[in-house]
Coordinates of C-alpha atoms and ligand atoms in Angstrom, one line a residue:
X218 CA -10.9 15.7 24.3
X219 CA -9.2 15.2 21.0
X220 CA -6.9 17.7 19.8
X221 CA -9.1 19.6 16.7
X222 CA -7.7 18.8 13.1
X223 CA -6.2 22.3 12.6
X224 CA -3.4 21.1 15.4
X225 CA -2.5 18.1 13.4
X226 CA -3.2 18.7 10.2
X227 CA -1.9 22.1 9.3
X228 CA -4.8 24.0 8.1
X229 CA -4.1 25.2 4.1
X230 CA -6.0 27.3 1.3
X231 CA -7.6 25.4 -1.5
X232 CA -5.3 28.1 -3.6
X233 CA -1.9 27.1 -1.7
X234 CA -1.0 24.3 -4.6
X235 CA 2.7 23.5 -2.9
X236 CA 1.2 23.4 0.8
X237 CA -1.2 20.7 -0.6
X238 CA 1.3 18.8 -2.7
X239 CA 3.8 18.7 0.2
X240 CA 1.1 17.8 2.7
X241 CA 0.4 14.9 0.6
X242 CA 3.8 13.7 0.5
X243 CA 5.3 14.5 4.4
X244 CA 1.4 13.8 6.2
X245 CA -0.8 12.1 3.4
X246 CA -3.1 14.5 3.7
X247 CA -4.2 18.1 3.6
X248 CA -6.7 19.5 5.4
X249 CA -8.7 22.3 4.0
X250 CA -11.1 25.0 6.0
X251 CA -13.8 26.4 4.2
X252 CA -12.4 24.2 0.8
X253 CA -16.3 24.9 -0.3
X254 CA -18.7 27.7 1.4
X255 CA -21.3 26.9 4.4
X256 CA -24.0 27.9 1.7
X257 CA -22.3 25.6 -1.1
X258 CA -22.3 22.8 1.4
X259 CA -26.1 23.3 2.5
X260 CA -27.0 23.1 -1.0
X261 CA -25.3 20.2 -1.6
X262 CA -26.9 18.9 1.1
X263 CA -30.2 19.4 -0.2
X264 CA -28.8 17.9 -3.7
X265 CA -28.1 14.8 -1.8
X266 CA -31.8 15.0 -0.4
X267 CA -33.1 14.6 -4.0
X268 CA -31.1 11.9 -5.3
X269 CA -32.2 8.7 -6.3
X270 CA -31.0 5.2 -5.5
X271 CA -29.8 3.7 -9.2
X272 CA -27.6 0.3 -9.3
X273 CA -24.8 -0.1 -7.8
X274 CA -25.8 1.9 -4.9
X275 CA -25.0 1.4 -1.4
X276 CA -28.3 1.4 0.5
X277 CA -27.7 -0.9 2.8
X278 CA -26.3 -0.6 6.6
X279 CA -30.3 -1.5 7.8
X280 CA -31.6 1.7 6.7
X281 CA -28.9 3.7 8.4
X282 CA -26.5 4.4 5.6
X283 CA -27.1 6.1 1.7
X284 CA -24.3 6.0 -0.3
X285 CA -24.6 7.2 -3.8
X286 CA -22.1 6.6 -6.3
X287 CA -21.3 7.9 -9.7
X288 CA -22.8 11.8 -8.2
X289 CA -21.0 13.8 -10.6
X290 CA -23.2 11.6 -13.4
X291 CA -26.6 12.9 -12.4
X292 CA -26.7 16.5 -12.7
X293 CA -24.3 19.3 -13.7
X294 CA -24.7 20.9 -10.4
X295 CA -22.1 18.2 -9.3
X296 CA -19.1 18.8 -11.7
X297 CA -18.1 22.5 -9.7
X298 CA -16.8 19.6 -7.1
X299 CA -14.3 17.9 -10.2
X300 CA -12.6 21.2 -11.0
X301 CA -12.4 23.5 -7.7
X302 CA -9.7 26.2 -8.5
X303 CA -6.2 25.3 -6.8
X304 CA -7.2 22.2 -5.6
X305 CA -7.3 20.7 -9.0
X306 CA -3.7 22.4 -9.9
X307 CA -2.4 20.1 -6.6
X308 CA -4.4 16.8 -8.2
X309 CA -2.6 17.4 -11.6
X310 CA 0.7 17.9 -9.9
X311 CA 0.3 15.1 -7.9
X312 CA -1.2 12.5 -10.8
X313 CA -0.7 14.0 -13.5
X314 CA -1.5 16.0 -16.8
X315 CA -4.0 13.1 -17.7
X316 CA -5.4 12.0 -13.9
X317 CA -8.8 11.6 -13.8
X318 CA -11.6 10.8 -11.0
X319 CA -12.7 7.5 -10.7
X320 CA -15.7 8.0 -8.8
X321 CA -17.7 10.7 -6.5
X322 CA -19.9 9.1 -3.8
X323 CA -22.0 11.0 -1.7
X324 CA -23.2 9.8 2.1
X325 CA -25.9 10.2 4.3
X326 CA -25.1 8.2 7.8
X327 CA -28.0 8.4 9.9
X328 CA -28.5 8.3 13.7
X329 CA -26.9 4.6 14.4
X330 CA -24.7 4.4 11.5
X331 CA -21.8 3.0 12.5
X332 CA -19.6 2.5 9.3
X333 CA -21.2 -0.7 6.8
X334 CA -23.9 -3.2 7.0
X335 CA -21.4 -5.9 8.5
X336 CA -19.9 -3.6 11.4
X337 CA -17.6 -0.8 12.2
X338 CA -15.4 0.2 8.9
X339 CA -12.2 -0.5 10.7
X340 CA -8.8 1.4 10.3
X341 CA -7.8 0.5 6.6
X342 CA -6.0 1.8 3.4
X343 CA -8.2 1.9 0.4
X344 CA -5.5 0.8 -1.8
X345 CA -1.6 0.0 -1.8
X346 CA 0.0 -0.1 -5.0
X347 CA 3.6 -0.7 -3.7
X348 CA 4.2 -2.5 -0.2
X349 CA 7.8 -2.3 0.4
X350 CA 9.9 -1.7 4.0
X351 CA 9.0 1.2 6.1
X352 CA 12.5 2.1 6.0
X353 CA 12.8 3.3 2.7
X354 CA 9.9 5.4 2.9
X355 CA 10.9 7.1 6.7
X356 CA 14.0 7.5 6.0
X357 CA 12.9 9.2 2.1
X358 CA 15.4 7.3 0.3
X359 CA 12.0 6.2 -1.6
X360 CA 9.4 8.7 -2.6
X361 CA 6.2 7.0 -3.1
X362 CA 4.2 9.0 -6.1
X363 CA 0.5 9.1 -5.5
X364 CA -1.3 7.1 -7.3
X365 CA -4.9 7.8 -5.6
X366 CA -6.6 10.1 -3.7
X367 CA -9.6 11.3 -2.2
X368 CA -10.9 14.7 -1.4
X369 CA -13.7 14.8 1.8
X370 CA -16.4 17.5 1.5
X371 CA -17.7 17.5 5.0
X372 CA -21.4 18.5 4.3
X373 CA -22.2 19.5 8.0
X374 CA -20.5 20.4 10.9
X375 CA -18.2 17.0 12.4
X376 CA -18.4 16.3 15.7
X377 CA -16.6 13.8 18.0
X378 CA -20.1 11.6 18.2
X379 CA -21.3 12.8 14.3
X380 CA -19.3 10.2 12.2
X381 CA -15.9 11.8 12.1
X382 CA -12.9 10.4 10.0
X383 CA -9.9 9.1 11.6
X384 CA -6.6 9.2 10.5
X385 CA -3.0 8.6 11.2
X386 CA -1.2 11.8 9.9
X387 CA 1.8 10.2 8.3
X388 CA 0.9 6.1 8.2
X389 CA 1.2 6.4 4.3
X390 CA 5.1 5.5 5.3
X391 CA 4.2 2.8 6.8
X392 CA 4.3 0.6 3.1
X393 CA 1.7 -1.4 4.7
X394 CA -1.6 -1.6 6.0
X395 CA -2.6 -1.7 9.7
X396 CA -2.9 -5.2 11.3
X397 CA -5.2 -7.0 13.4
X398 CA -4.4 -6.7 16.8
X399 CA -6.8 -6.4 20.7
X400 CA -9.2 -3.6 20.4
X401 CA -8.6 -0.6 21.3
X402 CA -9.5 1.9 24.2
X403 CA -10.2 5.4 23.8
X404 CA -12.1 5.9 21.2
X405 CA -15.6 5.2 22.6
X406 CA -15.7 2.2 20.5
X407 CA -15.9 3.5 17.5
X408 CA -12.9 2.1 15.7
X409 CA -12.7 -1.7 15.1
X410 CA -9.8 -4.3 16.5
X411 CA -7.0 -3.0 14.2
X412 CA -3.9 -1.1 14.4
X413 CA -5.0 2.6 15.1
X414 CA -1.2 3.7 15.8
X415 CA 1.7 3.8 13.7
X416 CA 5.2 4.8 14.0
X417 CA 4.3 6.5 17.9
X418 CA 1.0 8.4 16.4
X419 CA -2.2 7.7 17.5
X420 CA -5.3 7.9 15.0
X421 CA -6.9 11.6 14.8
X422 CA -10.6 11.7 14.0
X423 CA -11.2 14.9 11.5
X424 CA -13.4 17.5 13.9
X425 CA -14.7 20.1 11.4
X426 CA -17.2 22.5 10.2
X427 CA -19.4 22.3 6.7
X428 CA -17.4 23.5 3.9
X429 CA -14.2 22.3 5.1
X430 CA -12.5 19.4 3.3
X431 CA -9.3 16.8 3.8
X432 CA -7.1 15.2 0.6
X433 CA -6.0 12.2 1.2
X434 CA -3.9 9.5 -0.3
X435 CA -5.1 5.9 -0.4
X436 CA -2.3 4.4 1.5
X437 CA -3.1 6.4 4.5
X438 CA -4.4 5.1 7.4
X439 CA -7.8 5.8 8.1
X440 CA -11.1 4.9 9.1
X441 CA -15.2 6.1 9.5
X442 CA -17.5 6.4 12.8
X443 CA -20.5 6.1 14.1
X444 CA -23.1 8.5 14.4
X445 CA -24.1 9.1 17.9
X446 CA -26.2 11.8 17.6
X447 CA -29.4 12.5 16.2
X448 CA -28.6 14.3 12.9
X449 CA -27.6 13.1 9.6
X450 CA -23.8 13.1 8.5
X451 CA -23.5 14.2 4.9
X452 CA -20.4 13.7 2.9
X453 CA -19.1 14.2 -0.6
X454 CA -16.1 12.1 -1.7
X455 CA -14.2 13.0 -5.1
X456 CA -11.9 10.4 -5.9
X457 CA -8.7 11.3 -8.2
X458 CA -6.5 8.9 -9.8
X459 CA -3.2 8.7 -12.1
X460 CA -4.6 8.2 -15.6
X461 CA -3.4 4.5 -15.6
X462 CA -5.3 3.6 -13.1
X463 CA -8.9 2.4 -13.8
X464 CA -12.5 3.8 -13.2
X465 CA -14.6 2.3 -10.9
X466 CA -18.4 3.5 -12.1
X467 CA -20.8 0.7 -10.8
X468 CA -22.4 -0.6 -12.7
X469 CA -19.3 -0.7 -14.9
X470 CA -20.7 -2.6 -18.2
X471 CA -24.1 -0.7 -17.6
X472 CA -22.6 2.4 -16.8
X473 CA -23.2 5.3 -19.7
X474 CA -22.3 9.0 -19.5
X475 CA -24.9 11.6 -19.0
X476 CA -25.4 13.1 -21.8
X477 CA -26.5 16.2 -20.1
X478 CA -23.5 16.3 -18.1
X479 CA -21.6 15.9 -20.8
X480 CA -22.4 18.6 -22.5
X481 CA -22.6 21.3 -19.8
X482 CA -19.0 20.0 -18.6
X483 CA -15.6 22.2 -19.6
X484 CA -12.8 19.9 -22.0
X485 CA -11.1 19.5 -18.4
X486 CA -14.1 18.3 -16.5
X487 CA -14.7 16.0 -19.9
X488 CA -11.3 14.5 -19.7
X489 CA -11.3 14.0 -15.8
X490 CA -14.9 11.8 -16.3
X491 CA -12.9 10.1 -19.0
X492 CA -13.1 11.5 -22.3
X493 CA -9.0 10.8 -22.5
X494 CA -6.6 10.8 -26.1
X495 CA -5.8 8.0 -27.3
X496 CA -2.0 6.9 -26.0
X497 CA -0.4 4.4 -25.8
X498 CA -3.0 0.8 -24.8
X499 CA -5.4 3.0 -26.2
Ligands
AKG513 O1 -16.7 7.8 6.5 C1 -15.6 8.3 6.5 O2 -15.3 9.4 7.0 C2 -14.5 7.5 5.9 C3 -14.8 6.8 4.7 C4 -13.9 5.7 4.3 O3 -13.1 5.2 5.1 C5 -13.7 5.3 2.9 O4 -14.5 5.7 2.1 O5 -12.8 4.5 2.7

């Protein structure tokens, strides 16, 4: 039996900006119970129900995988997820005055999911902006900033067999991505032929309850699951970035604000869509 999250992720309030900010930098992620109420998650749930495929959707994975991008486009009742109290006071302290999202994708994984439509998503980074020698980064004499980050909203209760996330509390220092290397044991198959240890720790798969949420960076090691049960996993990610770097709203030349959105969105929520000043570039 895996150890639960709370034993290797220190559990933290949404309100506790430092504990956030310094998970981020020593673990490369925060974990958050009850970062959004049971109800709020239910109802988003239900949100995600009523959605409609657009372009530049993922609705592939034979039938076993929705994935929704640009959410926060398509109705109002999505921007609450932009702006959450504390947690957005630990995104602009970690990105900055001017970060931004850029992108909220929502997921429904049904029975037989088991990551994309080609296979398993294996242990990965979702990007590395500055590869350099573990040593520097171990040892602190470097301090990477963090350039992007993505805040889970797990919808539903996780399970060990419901499609949980796996991580490698610390792999961030690593300056790398994982490798290629035999498959492993242990993790009833669910992780694909990579690295899923670095540094002596093993990968950790993210065992909550609906409401709770993890922040991570991009460079940490992680990885999705398969769904061995017979529900649906639902998921909200909220993607934040430093302001330099770019959004990614499929399908980029087609993609227009909502109007509506617009509109019923605060100056904050405005700017993190990406209604920015004009500096320097433009
Ligand atoms: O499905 C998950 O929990 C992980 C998703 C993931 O790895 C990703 O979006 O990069």
């Amino acid at each position: 039996m895996s150890p639960t999250t709370g034993t290797f992720l220190p559990p933290l309030k949404t309100s506790d900006v430092d504990g956030i900010v310094r998970a981020l930098q020593d673990d490369g992620a925060a974990f958050m119970p009850g970062a959004i109420s049971p109800e709020l998650a239910a109802r988003a749930c239900k949100k995600i129900d009523e959605l409609e495929h657009q372009e530049g959707d993922d609705h592939g994975a034979r039938g076993l995988l929705d994935h929704y991008k640009c959410v926060f486009n398509r109705d109002p009742f999505w921007l609450q997820f932009i702006d959450p109290p504390g947690l957005i006071d630990a995104v602009e302290k970690l990105m900055g005055s001017q970060c931004h999202i850029i992108g909220m994708s929502a997921w429904r994984c049904f029975p037989g999911f088991n990551g994309d439509k080609t296979g398993p998503i294996g242990m990965h980074i979702d990007q590395i902006f500055v590869p350099m020698d573990e040593e520097l980064l171990v040892t602190g004499r470097v301090h990477l900033p963090v350039f992007i980050a993505t805040m889970h909203y797990y919808l539903v209760d996780i399970t060990e067999d419901l499609c949980p996330t796996w991580m490698i509390p610390g792999s961030h220092k690593s300056g790398r991505g994982p490798g290629k290397k035999a498959a492993p044991t242990g993790h009833g198959g669910t992780l694909g032929g990579e690295e899923t240890a670095w540094n002596g720790v093993e990968a950790q798969p993210v065992l909550c309850k609906a409401g709770d949420g993890m922040l991570f960076r991009s460079e940490v090691w992680h990885a999705g699951s398969a769904n061995r049960t017979d529900r649906v996993r639902y998921l909200l990610q909220v993607h934040y970035a430093q302001r330099g770097v770019a959004q990614r709203f499929p399908p980029y030349i087609k993609f227009r604000h909502n109007p509506v959105v617009m509109e019923a969105a605060s100056e904050r929520q405005q700017r993190m869509m990406g209604k920015h000043r004009i500096s320097a570039y433009g």
